[in-house]
Coordinates of C-alpha atoms in Angstrom, one line a residue:
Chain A
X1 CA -26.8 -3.2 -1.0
X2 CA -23.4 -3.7 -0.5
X3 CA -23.3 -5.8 2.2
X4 CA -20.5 -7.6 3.9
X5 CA -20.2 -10.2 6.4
X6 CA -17.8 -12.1 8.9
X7 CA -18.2 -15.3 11.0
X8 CA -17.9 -15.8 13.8
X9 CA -17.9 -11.9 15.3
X10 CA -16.3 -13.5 18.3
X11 CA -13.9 -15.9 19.2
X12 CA -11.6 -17.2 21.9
X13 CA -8.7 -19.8 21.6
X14 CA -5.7 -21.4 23.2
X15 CA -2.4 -20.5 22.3
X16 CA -0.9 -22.7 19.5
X17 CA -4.5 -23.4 18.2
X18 CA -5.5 -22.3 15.0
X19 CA -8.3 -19.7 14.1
X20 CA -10.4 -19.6 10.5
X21 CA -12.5 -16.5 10.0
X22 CA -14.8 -16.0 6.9
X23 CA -15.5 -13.1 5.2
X24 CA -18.5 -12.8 2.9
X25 CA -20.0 -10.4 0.4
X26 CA -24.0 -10.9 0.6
X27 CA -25.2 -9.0 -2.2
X28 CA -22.5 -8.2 -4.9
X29 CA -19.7 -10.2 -6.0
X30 CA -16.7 -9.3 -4.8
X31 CA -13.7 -9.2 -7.3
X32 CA -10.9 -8.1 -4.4
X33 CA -11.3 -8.6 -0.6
X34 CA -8.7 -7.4 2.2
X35 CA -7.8 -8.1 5.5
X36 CA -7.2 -5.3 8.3
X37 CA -6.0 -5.9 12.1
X38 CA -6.9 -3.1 14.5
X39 CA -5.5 -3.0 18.0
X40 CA -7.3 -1.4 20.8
X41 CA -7.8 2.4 20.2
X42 CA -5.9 2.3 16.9
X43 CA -6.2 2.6 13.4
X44 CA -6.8 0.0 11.1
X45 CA -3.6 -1.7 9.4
X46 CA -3.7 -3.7 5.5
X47 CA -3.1 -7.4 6.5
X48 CA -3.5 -8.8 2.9
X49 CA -5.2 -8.3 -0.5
X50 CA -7.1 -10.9 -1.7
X51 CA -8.4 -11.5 -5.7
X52 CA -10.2 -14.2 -6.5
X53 CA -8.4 -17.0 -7.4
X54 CA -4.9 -15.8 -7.1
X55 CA -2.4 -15.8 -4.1
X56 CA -3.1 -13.3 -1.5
X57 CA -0.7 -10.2 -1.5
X58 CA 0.7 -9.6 1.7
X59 CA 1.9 -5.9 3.4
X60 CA 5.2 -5.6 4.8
X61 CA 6.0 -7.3 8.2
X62 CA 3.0 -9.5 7.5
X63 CA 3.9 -13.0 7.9
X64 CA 2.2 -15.1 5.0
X65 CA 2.4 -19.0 6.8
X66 CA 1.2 -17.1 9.6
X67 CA -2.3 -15.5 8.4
X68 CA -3.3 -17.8 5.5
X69 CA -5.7 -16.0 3.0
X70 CA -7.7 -17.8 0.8
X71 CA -10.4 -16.3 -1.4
X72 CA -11.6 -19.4 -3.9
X73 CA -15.1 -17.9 -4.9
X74 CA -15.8 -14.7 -5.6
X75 CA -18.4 -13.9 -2.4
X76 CA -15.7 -16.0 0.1
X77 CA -12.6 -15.2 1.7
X78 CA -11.0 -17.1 4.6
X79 CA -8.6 -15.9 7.1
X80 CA -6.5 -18.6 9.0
X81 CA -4.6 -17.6 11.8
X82 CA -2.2 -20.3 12.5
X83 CA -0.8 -21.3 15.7
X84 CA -2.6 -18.2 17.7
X85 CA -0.4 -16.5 20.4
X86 CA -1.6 -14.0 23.0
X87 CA -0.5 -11.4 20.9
X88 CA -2.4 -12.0 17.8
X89 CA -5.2 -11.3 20.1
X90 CA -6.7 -8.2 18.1
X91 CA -10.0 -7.0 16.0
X92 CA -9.7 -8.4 12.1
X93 CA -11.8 -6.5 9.7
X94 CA -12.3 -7.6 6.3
X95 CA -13.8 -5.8 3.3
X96 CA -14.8 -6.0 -0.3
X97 CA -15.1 -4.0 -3.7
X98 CA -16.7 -4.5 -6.8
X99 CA -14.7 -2.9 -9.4
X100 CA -12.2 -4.9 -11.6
X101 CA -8.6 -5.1 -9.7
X102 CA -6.4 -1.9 -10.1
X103 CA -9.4 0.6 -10.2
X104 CA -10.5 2.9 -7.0
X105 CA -13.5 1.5 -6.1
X106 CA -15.5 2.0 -2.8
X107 CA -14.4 -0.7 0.3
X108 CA -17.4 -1.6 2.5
X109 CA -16.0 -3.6 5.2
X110 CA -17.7 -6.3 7.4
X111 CA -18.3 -6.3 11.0
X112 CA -14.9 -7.5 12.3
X113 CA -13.9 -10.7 14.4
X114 CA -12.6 -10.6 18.1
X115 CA -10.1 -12.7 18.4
X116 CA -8.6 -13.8 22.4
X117 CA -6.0 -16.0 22.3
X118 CA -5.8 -17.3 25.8
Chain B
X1 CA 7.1 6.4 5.0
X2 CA 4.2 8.8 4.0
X3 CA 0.7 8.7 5.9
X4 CA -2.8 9.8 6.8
X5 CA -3.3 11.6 10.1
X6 CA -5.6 13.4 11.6
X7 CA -4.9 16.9 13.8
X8 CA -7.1 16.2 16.8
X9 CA -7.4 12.6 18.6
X10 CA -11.0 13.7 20.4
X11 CA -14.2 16.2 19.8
X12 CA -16.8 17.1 21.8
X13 CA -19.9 18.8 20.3
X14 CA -22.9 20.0 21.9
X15 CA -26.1 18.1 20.1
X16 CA -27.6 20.0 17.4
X17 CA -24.3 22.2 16.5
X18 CA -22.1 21.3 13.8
X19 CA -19.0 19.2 13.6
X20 CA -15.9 19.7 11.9
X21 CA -13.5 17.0 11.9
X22 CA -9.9 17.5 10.1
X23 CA -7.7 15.4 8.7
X24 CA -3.9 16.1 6.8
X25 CA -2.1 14.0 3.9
X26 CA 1.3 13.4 3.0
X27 CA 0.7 11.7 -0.1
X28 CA 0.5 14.0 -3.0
X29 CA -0.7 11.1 -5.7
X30 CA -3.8 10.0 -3.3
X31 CA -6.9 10.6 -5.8
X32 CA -9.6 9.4 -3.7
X33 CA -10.7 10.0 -0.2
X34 CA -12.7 8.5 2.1
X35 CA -14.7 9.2 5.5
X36 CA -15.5 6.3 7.5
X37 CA -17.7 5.9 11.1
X38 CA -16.6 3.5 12.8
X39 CA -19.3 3.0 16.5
X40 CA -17.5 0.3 19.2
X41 CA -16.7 -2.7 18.3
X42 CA -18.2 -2.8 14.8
X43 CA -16.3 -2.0 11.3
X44 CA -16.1 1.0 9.5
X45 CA -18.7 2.6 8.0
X46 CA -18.5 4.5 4.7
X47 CA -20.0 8.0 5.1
X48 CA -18.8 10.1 1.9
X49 CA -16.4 10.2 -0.5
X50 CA -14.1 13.1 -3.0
X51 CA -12.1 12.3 -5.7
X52 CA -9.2 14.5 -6.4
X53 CA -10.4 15.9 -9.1
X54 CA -13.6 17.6 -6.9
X55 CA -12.9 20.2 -3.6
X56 CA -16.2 19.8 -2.4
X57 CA -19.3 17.2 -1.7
X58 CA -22.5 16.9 0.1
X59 CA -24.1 14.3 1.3
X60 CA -26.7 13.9 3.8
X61 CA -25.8 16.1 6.5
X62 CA -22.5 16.0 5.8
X63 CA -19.9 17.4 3.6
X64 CA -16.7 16.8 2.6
X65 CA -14.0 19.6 1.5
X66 CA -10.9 18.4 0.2
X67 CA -8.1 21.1 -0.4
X68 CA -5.1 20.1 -2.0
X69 CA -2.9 22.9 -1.9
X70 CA -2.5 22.3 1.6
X71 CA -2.8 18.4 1.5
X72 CA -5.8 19.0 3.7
X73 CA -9.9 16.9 4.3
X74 CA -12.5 17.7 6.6
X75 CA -15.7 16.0 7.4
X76 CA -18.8 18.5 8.2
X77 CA -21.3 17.1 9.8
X78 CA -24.7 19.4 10.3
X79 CA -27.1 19.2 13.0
X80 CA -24.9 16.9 15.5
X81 CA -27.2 13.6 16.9
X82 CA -26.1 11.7 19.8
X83 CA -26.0 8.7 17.2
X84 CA -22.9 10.4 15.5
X85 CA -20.9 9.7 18.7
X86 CA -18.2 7.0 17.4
X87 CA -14.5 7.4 15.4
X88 CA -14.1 9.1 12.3
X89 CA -11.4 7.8 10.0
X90 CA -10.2 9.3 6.8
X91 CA -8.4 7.0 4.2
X92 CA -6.6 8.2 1.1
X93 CA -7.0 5.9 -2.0
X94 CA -4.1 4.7 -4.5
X95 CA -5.4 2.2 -7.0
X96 CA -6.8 -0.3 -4.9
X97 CA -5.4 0.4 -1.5
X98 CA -6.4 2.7 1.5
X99 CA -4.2 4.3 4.3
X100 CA -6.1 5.1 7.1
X101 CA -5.5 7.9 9.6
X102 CA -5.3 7.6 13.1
X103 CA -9.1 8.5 14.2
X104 CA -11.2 11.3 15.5
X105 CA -13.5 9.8 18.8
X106 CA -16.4 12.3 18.3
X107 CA -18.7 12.9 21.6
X108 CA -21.6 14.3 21.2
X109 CA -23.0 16.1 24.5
X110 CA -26.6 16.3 24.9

């Protein structure tokens, strides 16, 4: 159980071009989801927190019209990245918990996207 | 800010010894940890996790020790495979939210 997927697990773009990555729980339904960007031989960094139905939350230094979140069923979030630059190049990881918003609950997280901006 | 880090960036382990892997917080309020394995180019995997309310848990083949005096988690892992080879990340837990530390690359010899 507790399965969590992304589409596509690879994908290469021009610069200026925009990027939508999906991020699905399989088996549970999944109340809050959140996006994570990991550079190369670095730790993973909170993009966003996403609840169903509600505006995303963003981190700090995290550019909202950049990185549009959008989680409008309760097994589905989407991840835009808008006009892609080299340096958005990077591994996004999303992940998902069942518990009701607020409460610890354990985050099992998909098998991240690859993006290349070119 | 305060964070999650870890003391030592690489381990190597002979196969079939154990693993210890060690990791410091700054945040006092964290109640919940977490262990993750993370193998190359896939996402973290959960392996174990304490709540601050608990110094110890066991899992299979590995435990967890959480000491709070010292602001202080460690991963055990028993009987080393080849297949534990990857990055170890701990995360502390407020609410909803996890901090991750900066990653143990475990290699495991054979």
């Amino acid at each position: 159980g507790a399965v969590v997927s992304q589409h596509p697990s690879r994908v290469i773009c021009k610069s200026g071009t925009s990027v939508k990555i999906e991020c699905r729980s399989l088996d549970f339904q999944a109340t809050t989801m959140f996006w994570y960007r990991q550079f190369p031989k670095q730790s993973l960094m909170l993009m966003a927190t996403s609840n169903e139905g509600s505006k995303a939350t963003y981190e700090q230094g995290v550019e909202k019209d950049k990185f549009l979140i959008n989680h409008a069923s309760l097994t589905l979030s989407t991840l835009t990245v808008t006009s892609a630059h080299p340096e958005d190049s990077s591994f996004y990881i999303c992940s998902a918990i069942a518990g009701e918003p607020g409460t610890t609950d354990t985050q099992y997280f998909g098998p991240g996207t690859r993006l290349t901006v070119l | 800010g305060e964070s999650v880090g870890l003391h030592l960036p690489t381990l190597s382990v002979q196969e079939g010894d154990n693993s210890i892997i060690n990791c410091a917080y700054s945040n006092s309020a964290s109640d919940y940890f977490i262990w993750y394995k993370q193998e190359s180019g896939k996402g973290p995997q959960f392996i174990i996790d304490i709540r601050s309310n608990m110094d110890k848990r066991q899992g299979q083949r590995v435990t967890v020790l959480l000491n709070k005096t010292v602001k202080h988690l460690s991963l055990q892992i028993a009987a080393t495979q080849p297949g534990d080879s990857a990055v170890y990340f701990c995360a502390e837990g407020n609410d909803y939210k996890l901090s991750f530390g900066a990653g143990t690359t475990v290699t495991v010899r054979a």
